[in-house]
Short mmCIF file of C-alpha atoms in Angstrom, two decimals:
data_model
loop_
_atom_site.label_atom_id
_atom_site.label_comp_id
_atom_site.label_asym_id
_atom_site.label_seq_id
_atom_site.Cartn_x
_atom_site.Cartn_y
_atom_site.Cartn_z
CA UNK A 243 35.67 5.65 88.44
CA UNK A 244 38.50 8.18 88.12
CA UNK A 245 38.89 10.74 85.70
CA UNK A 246 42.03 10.77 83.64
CA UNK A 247 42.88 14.93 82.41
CA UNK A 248 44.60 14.64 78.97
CA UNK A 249 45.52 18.30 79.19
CA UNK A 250 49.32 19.67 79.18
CA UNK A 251 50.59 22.84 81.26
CA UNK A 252 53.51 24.49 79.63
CA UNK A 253 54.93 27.14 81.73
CA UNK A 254 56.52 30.28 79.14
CA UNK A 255 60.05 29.28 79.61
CA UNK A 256 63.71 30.93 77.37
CA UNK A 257 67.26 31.35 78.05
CA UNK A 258 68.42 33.91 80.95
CA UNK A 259 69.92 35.77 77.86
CA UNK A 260 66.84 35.74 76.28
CA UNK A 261 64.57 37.15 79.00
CA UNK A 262 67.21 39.77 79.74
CA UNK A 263 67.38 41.08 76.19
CA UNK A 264 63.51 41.12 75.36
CA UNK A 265 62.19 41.99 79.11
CA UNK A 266 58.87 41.22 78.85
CA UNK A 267 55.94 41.83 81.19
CA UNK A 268 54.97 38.68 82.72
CA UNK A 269 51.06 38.89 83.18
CA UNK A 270 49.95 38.88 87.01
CA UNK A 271 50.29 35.33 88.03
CA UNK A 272 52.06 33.77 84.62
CA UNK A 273 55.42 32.21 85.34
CA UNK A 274 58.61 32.43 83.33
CA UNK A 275 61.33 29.88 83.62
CA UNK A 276 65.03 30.08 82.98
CA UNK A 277 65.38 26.91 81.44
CA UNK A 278 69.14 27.24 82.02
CA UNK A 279 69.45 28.08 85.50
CA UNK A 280 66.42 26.29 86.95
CA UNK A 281 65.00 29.73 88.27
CA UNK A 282 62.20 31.21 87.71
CA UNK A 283 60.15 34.69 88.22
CA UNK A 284 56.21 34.99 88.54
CA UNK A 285 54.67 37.77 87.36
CA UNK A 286 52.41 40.97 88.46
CA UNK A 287 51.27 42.57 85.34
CA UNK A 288 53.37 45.61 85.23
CA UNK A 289 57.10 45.26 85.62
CA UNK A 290 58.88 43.47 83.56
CA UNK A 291 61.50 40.77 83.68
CA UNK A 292 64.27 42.54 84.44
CA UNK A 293 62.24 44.04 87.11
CA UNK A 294 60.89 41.48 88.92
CA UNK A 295 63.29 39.16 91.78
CA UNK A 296 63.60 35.38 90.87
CA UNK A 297 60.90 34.04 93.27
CA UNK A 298 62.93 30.54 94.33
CA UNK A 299 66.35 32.33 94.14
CA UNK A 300 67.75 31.51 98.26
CA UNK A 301 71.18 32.97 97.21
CA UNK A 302 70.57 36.04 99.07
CA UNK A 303 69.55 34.65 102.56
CA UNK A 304 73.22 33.20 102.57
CA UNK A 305 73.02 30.64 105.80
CA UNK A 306 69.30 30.72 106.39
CA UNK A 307 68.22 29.14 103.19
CA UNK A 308 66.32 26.19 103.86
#
């Protein structure tokens, strides 16, 4: 018989504006979401969000995006 988990993950997710202006530091590991852009940055622990690179942003590879 299968198991069915009951239990909810909700990742820390705010506004662009909102990270930019409080700039927390993301524990190592914890993900924050821009719930307006669809990006999102994961966090080591010790710099903060303004800091860290957006870890699914492609922009920069230009033509070798995949």
């Amino acid at each position: 018989m299968a198991t069915i988990l009951t239990t909810k993950i909700q990742l820390r997710n705010d506004t662009k504006a909102n990270w930019e202006q409080y700039n927390p530091t993301l524990l190592a590991g914890e993900i924050g979401v821009c719930n307006d852009n669809g990006l999102f940055k994961i966090g080591d622990g010790e710099h903060t969000w303004n800091e860290l690179a957006y870890a699914n942003d492609h922009s920069a590879l230009g033509n070798y995006a995949s």
